[in-house]
JSON list of C-alpha atoms in Angstrom, two decimals:
[
{"chain": "A", "resi": 1, "resn": "UNK", "atom": "CA", "xyz": [11.47, 5.07, -24.59]},
{"chain": "A", "resi": 2, "resn": "UNK", "atom": "CA", "xyz": [8.24, 5.61, -26.44]},
{"chain": "A", "resi": 3, "resn": "UNK", "atom": "CA", "xyz": [5.07, 5.23, -24.46]},
{"chain": "A", "resi": 4, "resn": "UNK", "atom": "CA", "xyz": [2.41, 2.57, -24.89]},
{"chain": "A", "resi": 5, "resn": "UNK", "atom": "CA", "xyz": [-1.32, 2.96, -25.26]},
{"chain": "A", "resi": 6, "resn": "UNK", "atom": "CA", "xyz": [-3.60, 1.57, -22.60]},
{"chain": "A", "resi": 7, "resn": "UNK", "atom": "CA", "xyz": [-4.58, -1.24, -24.96]},
{"chain": "A", "resi": 8, "resn": "UNK", "atom": "CA", "xyz": [-0.95, -2.14, -25.63]},
{"chain": "A", "resi": 9, "resn": "UNK", "atom": "CA", "xyz": [-0.20, -2.16, -21.90]},
{"chain": "A", "resi": 10, "resn": "UNK", "atom": "CA", "xyz": [-3.16, -4.45, -21.21]},
{"chain": "A", "resi": 11, "resn": "UNK", "atom": "CA", "xyz": [-2.10, -6.76, -24.01]},
{"chain": "A", "resi": 12, "resn": "UNK", "atom": "CA", "xyz": [1.51, -7.26, -22.89]},
{"chain": "A", "resi": 13, "resn": "UNK", "atom": "CA", "xyz": [0.91, -6.79, -19.15]},
{"chain": "A", "resi": 14, "resn": "UNK", "atom": "CA", "xyz": [1.83, -4.02, -16.77]},
{"chain": "A", "resi": 15, "resn": "UNK", "atom": "CA", "xyz": [5.07, -5.67, -15.59]},
{"chain": "A", "resi": 16, "resn": "UNK", "atom": "CA", "xyz": [6.27, -6.11, -19.15]},
{"chain": "A", "resi": 17, "resn": "UNK", "atom": "CA", "xyz": [5.30, -2.53, -20.00]},
{"chain": "A", "resi": 18, "resn": "UNK", "atom": "CA", "xyz": [7.11, -1.11, -16.97]},
{"chain": "A", "resi": 19, "resn": "UNK", "atom": "CA", "xyz": [10.19, -3.33, -17.12]},
{"chain": "A", "resi": 20, "resn": "UNK", "atom": "CA", "xyz": [10.84, -3.20, -20.86]},
{"chain": "A", "resi": 21, "resn": "UNK", "atom": "CA", "xyz": [14.30, -1.82, -21.52]},
{"chain": "A", "resi": 22, "resn": "UNK", "atom": "CA", "xyz": [16.63, -1.11, -24.40]},
{"chain": "A", "resi": 23, "resn": "UNK", "atom": "CA", "xyz": [19.67, -2.40, -22.50]},
{"chain": "A", "resi": 24, "resn": "UNK", "atom": "CA", "xyz": [21.67, -5.14, -24.23]},
{"chain": "A", "resi": 25, "resn": "UNK", "atom": "CA", "xyz": [20.24, -8.60, -23.42]},
{"chain": "A", "resi": 26, "resn": "UNK", "atom": "CA", "xyz": [23.22, -9.58, -21.23]},
{"chain": "A", "resi": 27, "resn": "UNK", "atom": "CA", "xyz": [22.37, -6.70, -18.86]},
{"chain": "A", "resi": 28, "resn": "UNK", "atom": "CA", "xyz": [18.64, -7.41, -18.66]},
{"chain": "A", "resi": 29, "resn": "UNK", "atom": "CA", "xyz": [17.64, -9.07, -15.39]},
{"chain": "A", "resi": 30, "resn": "UNK", "atom": "CA", "xyz": [14.10, -9.41, -16.67]},
{"chain": "A", "resi": 31, "resn": "UNK", "atom": "CA", "xyz": [13.45, -9.93, -20.36]},
{"chain": "A", "resi": 32, "resn": "UNK", "atom": "CA", "xyz": [10.04, -8.36, -20.93]},
{"chain": "A", "resi": 33, "resn": "UNK", "atom": "CA", "xyz": [9.97, -9.33, -24.60]},
{"chain": "A", "resi": 34, "resn": "UNK", "atom": "CA", "xyz": [10.20, -13.02, -23.64]},
{"chain": "A", "resi": 35, "resn": "UNK", "atom": "CA", "xyz": [7.31, -12.93, -21.16]},
{"chain": "A", "resi": 36, "resn": "UNK", "atom": "CA", "xyz": [3.59, -12.97, -21.83]},
{"chain": "A", "resi": 37, "resn": "UNK", "atom": "CA", "xyz": [0.97, -11.15, -19.79]},
{"chain": "A", "resi": 38, "resn": "UNK", "atom": "CA", "xyz": [0.29, -14.40, -17.89]},
{"chain": "A", "resi": 39, "resn": "UNK", "atom": "CA", "xyz": [3.91, -15.46, -17.35]},
{"chain": "A", "resi": 40, "resn": "UNK", "atom": "CA", "xyz": [4.92, -12.00, -16.12]},
{"chain": "A", "resi": 41, "resn": "UNK", "atom": "CA", "xyz": [2.17, -12.02, -13.50]},
{"chain": "A", "resi": 42, "resn": "UNK", "atom": "CA", "xyz": [3.05, -15.60, -12.52]},
{"chain": "A", "resi": 43, "resn": "UNK", "atom": "CA", "xyz": [6.65, -14.54, -11.89]},
{"chain": "A", "resi": 44, "resn": "UNK", "atom": "CA", "xyz": [5.66, -11.72, -9.55]},
{"chain": "A", "resi": 45, "resn": "UNK", "atom": "CA", "xyz": [2.87, -13.73, -7.82]},
{"chain": "A", "resi": 46, "resn": "UNK", "atom": "CA", "xyz": [5.45, -16.44, -7.12]},
{"chain": "A", "resi": 47, "resn": "UNK", "atom": "CA", "xyz": [8.04, -13.96, -5.85]},
{"chain": "A", "resi": 48, "resn": "UNK", "atom": "CA", "xyz": [5.49, -12.03, -3.74]},
{"chain": "A", "resi": 49, "resn": "UNK", "atom": "CA", "xyz": [2.85, -14.60, -2.70]},
{"chain": "A", "resi": 50, "resn": "UNK", "atom": "CA", "xyz": [1.57, -12.26, 0.05]},
{"chain": "A", "resi": 51, "resn": "UNK", "atom": "CA", "xyz": [1.15, -9.43, -2.48]},
{"chain": "A", "resi": 52, "resn": "UNK", "atom": "CA", "xyz": [3.13, -6.65, -4.11]},
{"chain": "A", "resi": 53, "resn": "UNK", "atom": "CA", "xyz": [1.42, -3.50, -2.87]},
{"chain": "A", "resi": 54, "resn": "UNK", "atom": "CA", "xyz": [1.33, -0.23, -4.74]},
{"chain": "A", "resi": 55, "resn": "UNK", "atom": "CA", "xyz": [0.57, 2.94, -2.82]},
{"chain": "A", "resi": 56, "resn": "UNK", "atom": "CA", "xyz": [0.51, 6.68, -3.34]},
{"chain": "A", "resi": 57, "resn": "UNK", "atom": "CA", "xyz": [2.86, 8.40, -0.89]},
{"chain": "A", "resi": 58, "resn": "UNK", "atom": "CA", "xyz": [2.37, 12.10, -1.75]},
{"chain": "A", "resi": 59, "resn": "UNK", "atom": "CA", "xyz": [0.24, 14.07, -4.18]},
{"chain": "A", "resi": 60, "resn": "UNK", "atom": "CA", "xyz": [1.90, 17.22, -5.50]},
{"chain": "A", "resi": 61, "resn": "UNK", "atom": "CA", "xyz": [-0.71, 18.67, -7.84]},
{"chain": "A", "resi": 62, "resn": "UNK", "atom": "CA", "xyz": [-4.41, 18.31, -8.54]},
{"chain": "A", "resi": 63, "resn": "UNK", "atom": "CA", "xyz": [-6.45, 17.77, -11.70]},
{"chain": "A", "resi": 64, "resn": "UNK", "atom": "CA", "xyz": [-6.21, 17.98, -14.62]},
{"chain": "A", "resi": 65, "resn": "UNK", "atom": "CA", "xyz": [-2.53, 17.06, -14.24]},
{"chain": "A", "resi": 66, "resn": "UNK", "atom": "CA", "xyz": [-1.96, 15.01, -11.10]},
{"chain": "A", "resi": 67, "resn": "UNK", "atom": "CA", "xyz": [1.63, 14.49, -10.06]},
{"chain": "A", "resi": 68, "resn": "UNK", "atom": "CA", "xyz": [2.36, 12.02, -7.28]},
{"chain": "A", "resi": 69, "resn": "UNK", "atom": "CA", "xyz": [5.03, 9.90, -5.59]},
{"chain": "A", "resi": 70, "resn": "UNK", "atom": "CA", "xyz": [4.39, 6.17, -5.24]},
{"chain": "A", "resi": 71, "resn": "UNK", "atom": "CA", "xyz": [5.90, 3.10, -3.64]},
{"chain": "A", "resi": 72, "resn": "UNK", "atom": "CA", "xyz": [5.64, -0.51, -4.87]},
{"chain": "A", "resi": 73, "resn": "UNK", "atom": "CA", "xyz": [6.61, -3.05, -2.22]},
{"chain": "A", "resi": 74, "resn": "UNK", "atom": "CA", "xyz": [6.29, -6.58, -0.90]},
{"chain": "A", "resi": 75, "resn": "UNK", "atom": "CA", "xyz": [8.15, -9.32, 0.94]},
{"chain": "A", "resi": 76, "resn": "UNK", "atom": "CA", "xyz": [10.21, -11.62, -1.26]},
{"chain": "A", "resi": 77, "resn": "UNK", "atom": "CA", "xyz": [8.86, -14.95, -0.05]},
{"chain": "A", "resi": 78, "resn": "UNK", "atom": "CA", "xyz": [9.37, -16.80, -3.33]},
{"chain": "A", "resi": 79, "resn": "UNK", "atom": "CA", "xyz": [12.17, -17.13, -5.89]},
{"chain": "A", "resi": 80, "resn": "UNK", "atom": "CA", "xyz": [12.83, -14.65, -8.69]},
{"chain": "A", "resi": 81, "resn": "UNK", "atom": "CA", "xyz": [14.54, -15.63, -11.95]},
{"chain": "A", "resi": 82, "resn": "UNK", "atom": "CA", "xyz": [16.78, -18.25, -10.33]},
{"chain": "A", "resi": 83, "resn": "UNK", "atom": "CA", "xyz": [17.42, -16.33, -7.09]},
{"chain": "A", "resi": 84, "resn": "UNK", "atom": "CA", "xyz": [16.32, -17.72, -3.74]},
{"chain": "A", "resi": 85, "resn": "UNK", "atom": "CA", "xyz": [13.77, -15.82, -1.65]},
{"chain": "A", "resi": 86, "resn": "UNK", "atom": "CA", "xyz": [15.20, -13.60, 1.08]},
{"chain": "A", "resi": 87, "resn": "UNK", "atom": "CA", "xyz": [12.05, -12.89, 3.08]},
{"chain": "A", "resi": 88, "resn": "UNK", "atom": "CA", "xyz": [13.09, -9.23, 3.01]},
{"chain": "A", "resi": 89, "resn": "UNK", "atom": "CA", "xyz": [10.99, -6.27, 1.97]},
{"chain": "A", "resi": 90, "resn": "UNK", "atom": "CA", "xyz": [11.67, -5.28, -1.62]},
{"chain": "A", "resi": 91, "resn": "UNK", "atom": "CA", "xyz": [10.52, -1.80, -2.61]},
{"chain": "A", "resi": 92, "resn": "UNK", "atom": "CA", "xyz": [11.03, 0.98, -5.06]},
{"chain": "A", "resi": 93, "resn": "UNK", "atom": "CA", "xyz": [9.77, 4.53, -5.29]},
{"chain": "A", "resi": 94, "resn": "UNK", "atom": "CA", "xyz": [8.78, 6.56, -8.30]},
{"chain": "A", "resi": 95, "resn": "UNK", "atom": "CA", "xyz": [6.94, 9.61, -9.59]},
{"chain": "A", "resi": 96, "resn": "UNK", "atom": "CA", "xyz": [3.96, 9.68, -11.91]},
{"chain": "A", "resi": 97, "resn": "UNK", "atom": "CA", "xyz": [2.19, 12.34, -13.93]},
{"chain": "A", "resi": 98, "resn": "UNK", "atom": "CA", "xyz": [-1.43, 11.51, -14.62]},
{"chain": "A", "resi": 99, "resn": "UNK", "atom": "CA", "xyz": [-3.53, 13.60, -17.02]},
{"chain": "A", "resi": 100, "resn": "UNK", "atom": "CA", "xyz": [-7.25, 13.25, -16.41]},
{"chain": "A", "resi": 101, "resn": "UNK", "atom": "CA", "xyz": [-10.40, 14.47, -18.16]},
{"chain": "A", "resi": 102, "resn": "UNK", "atom": "CA", "xyz": [-13.25, 16.44, -16.58]},
{"chain": "A", "resi": 103, "resn": "UNK", "atom": "CA", "xyz": [-14.70, 13.21, -15.10]},
{"chain": "A", "resi": 104, "resn": "UNK", "atom": "CA", "xyz": [-11.27, 12.33, -13.62]},
{"chain": "A", "resi": 105, "resn": "UNK", "atom": "CA", "xyz": [-10.74, 9.43, -16.03]},
{"chain": "A", "resi": 106, "resn": "UNK", "atom": "CA", "xyz": [-7.09, 8.87, -16.89]},
{"chain": "A", "resi": 107, "resn": "UNK", "atom": "CA", "xyz": [-6.11, 10.03, -20.36]},
{"chain": "A", "resi": 108, "resn": "UNK", "atom": "CA", "xyz": [-2.34, 9.74, -20.13]},
{"chain": "A", "resi": 109, "resn": "UNK", "atom": "CA", "xyz": [0.17, 8.45, -17.56]},
{"chain": "A", "resi": 110, "resn": "UNK", "atom": "CA", "xyz": [3.92, 8.96, -17.37]},
{"chain": "A", "resi": 111, "resn": "UNK", "atom": "CA", "xyz": [5.83, 6.90, -14.82]},
{"chain": "A", "resi": 112, "resn": "UNK", "atom": "CA", "xyz": [9.39, 7.57, -13.69]},
{"chain": "A", "resi": 113, "resn": "UNK", "atom": "CA", "xyz": [11.40, 5.23, -11.46]},
{"chain": "A", "resi": 114, "resn": "UNK", "atom": "CA", "xyz": [14.72, 3.42, -11.22]},
{"chain": "A", "resi": 115, "resn": "UNK", "atom": "CA", "xyz": [14.22, -0.31, -11.92]},
{"chain": "A", "resi": 116, "resn": "UNK", "atom": "CA", "xyz": [17.62, -0.89, -10.28]},
{"chain": "A", "resi": 117, "resn": "UNK", "atom": "CA", "xyz": [15.92, -0.32, -6.91]},
{"chain": "A", "resi": 118, "resn": "UNK", "atom": "CA", "xyz": [13.57, -3.22, -7.64]},
{"chain": "A", "resi": 119, "resn": "UNK", "atom": "CA", "xyz": [16.19, -5.57, -9.08]},
{"chain": "A", "resi": 120, "resn": "UNK", "atom": "CA", "xyz": [18.65, -4.81, -6.28]},
{"chain": "A", "resi": 121, "resn": "UNK", "atom": "CA", "xyz": [16.22, -6.42, -3.86]},
{"chain": "A", "resi": 122, "resn": "UNK", "atom": "CA", "xyz": [15.12, -9.23, -6.16]},
{"chain": "A", "resi": 123, "resn": "UNK", "atom": "CA", "xyz": [18.65, -10.39, -7.00]},
{"chain": "A", "resi": 124, "resn": "UNK", "atom": "CA", "xyz": [19.91, -10.40, -3.39]},
{"chain": "A", "resi": 125, "resn": "UNK", "atom": "CA", "xyz": [19.01, -14.04, -2.88]},
{"chain": "A", "resi": 126, "resn": "UNK", "atom": "CA", "xyz": [21.57, -16.73, -3.54]},
{"chain": "A", "resi": 127, "resn": "UNK", "atom": "CA", "xyz": [21.48, -18.21, -7.02]},
{"chain": "A", "resi": 128, "resn": "UNK", "atom": "CA", "xyz": [19.40, -21.37, -7.04]},
{"chain": "A", "resi": 129, "resn": "UNK", "atom": "CA", "xyz": [21.16, -24.35, -8.58]},
{"chain": "A", "resi": 130, "resn": "UNK", "atom": "CA", "xyz": [19.58, -27.65, -9.41]},
{"chain": "A", "resi": 131, "resn": "UNK", "atom": "CA", "xyz": [22.04, -30.42, -8.72]},
{"chain": "A", "resi": 132, "resn": "UNK", "atom": "CA", "xyz": [22.36, -33.58, -10.74]},
{"chain": "A", "resi": 133, "resn": "UNK", "atom": "CA", "xyz": [21.42, -36.55, -8.50]},
{"chain": "A", "resi": 134, "resn": "UNK", "atom": "CA", "xyz": [24.03, -38.69, -10.32]},
{"chain": "A", "resi": 135, "resn": "UNK", "atom": "CA", "xyz": [26.88, -36.23, -9.74]},
{"chain": "A", "resi": 136, "resn": "UNK", "atom": "CA", "xyz": [29.51, -37.16, -7.12]},
{"chain": "A", "resi": 137, "resn": "UNK", "atom": "CA", "xyz": [29.72, -34.21, -4.74]},
{"chain": "A", "resi": 138, "resn": "UNK", "atom": "CA", "xyz": [31.69, -35.95, -1.97]},
{"chain": "A", "resi": 139, "resn": "UNK", "atom": "CA", "xyz": [34.91, -34.06, -2.77]},
{"chain": "A", "resi": 140, "resn": "UNK", "atom": "CA", "xyz": [33.26, -30.71, -3.42]},
{"chain": "A", "resi": 141, "resn": "UNK", "atom": "CA", "xyz": [33.19, -28.01, -0.72]},
{"chain": "A", "resi": 142, "resn": "UNK", "atom": "CA", "xyz": [29.79, -27.71, 0.99]},
{"chain": "A", "resi": 143, "resn": "UNK", "atom": "CA", "xyz": [29.89, -23.94, 1.37]},
{"chain": "A", "resi": 144, "resn": "UNK", "atom": "CA", "xyz": [29.32, -21.60, -1.55]},
{"chain": "A", "resi": 145, "resn": "UNK", "atom": "CA", "xyz": [30.62, -18.64, 0.48]},
{"chain": "A", "resi": 146, "resn": "UNK", "atom": "CA", "xyz": [34.32, -19.35, 0.84]},
{"chain": "A", "resi": 147, "resn": "UNK", "atom": "CA", "xyz": [37.41, -17.60, -0.36]},
{"chain": "A", "resi": 148, "resn": "UNK", "atom": "CA", "xyz": [37.53, -17.96, -4.15]},
{"chain": "A", "resi": 149, "resn": "UNK", "atom": "CA", "xyz": [41.34, -18.26, -4.03]},
{"chain": "A", "resi": 150, "resn": "UNK", "atom": "CA", "xyz": [41.60, -20.97, -1.36]},
{"chain": "A", "resi": 151, "resn": "UNK", "atom": "CA", "xyz": [42.40, -24.30, -3.03]},
{"chain": "A", "resi": 152, "resn": "UNK", "atom": "CA", "xyz": [42.34, -26.52, 0.06]},
{"chain": "A", "resi": 153, "resn": "UNK", "atom": "CA", "xyz": [44.82, -29.25, 0.83]}
]
C-alpha cells in the first residue's frame, strides 16, 4: 500500500499505521480504521502489560541506506480482541530499509513483515464469552472442547 508520512503515522498511531490492510473487513483481525492512536495503544498495553519489545537482530548495510532485520515480541498476559491471554511469547520478524541524512536522522522508512505471524499468536487464546447471569446453563455441556458431532444422550 502507499506509505504514510511521519506526521500521518504519529496522528493515527504506529500500530494503526503498521496493521492497516486492504483485506475485506471480514478477514481483518484488527480494524485499524476503527481505532484511534489512544485506543490502539490501549489494546496492545492490555495484551502485553509487561511490554512489547522491539529489537534489531541484524544490520545488513550502513548509512545512508540502512537495512536491518528486527523482532517485535512480548508475552501475551492480557486479552486481545476477545481472545483470552495465553501467557505465551508472541513474536514476529521483519526487515526494514531506513534512509538517513548526513546527521543520521531518518528521512524514509520501509517496513516489511508478515502480520499473520503476529495474529497467529494473538488469536491462539480461547474466545472470551460473557455469559448472561439469567441464562439457564444447567443442561449445557461444561467443556467447549468436545466433539462437535457428539449429541449426548
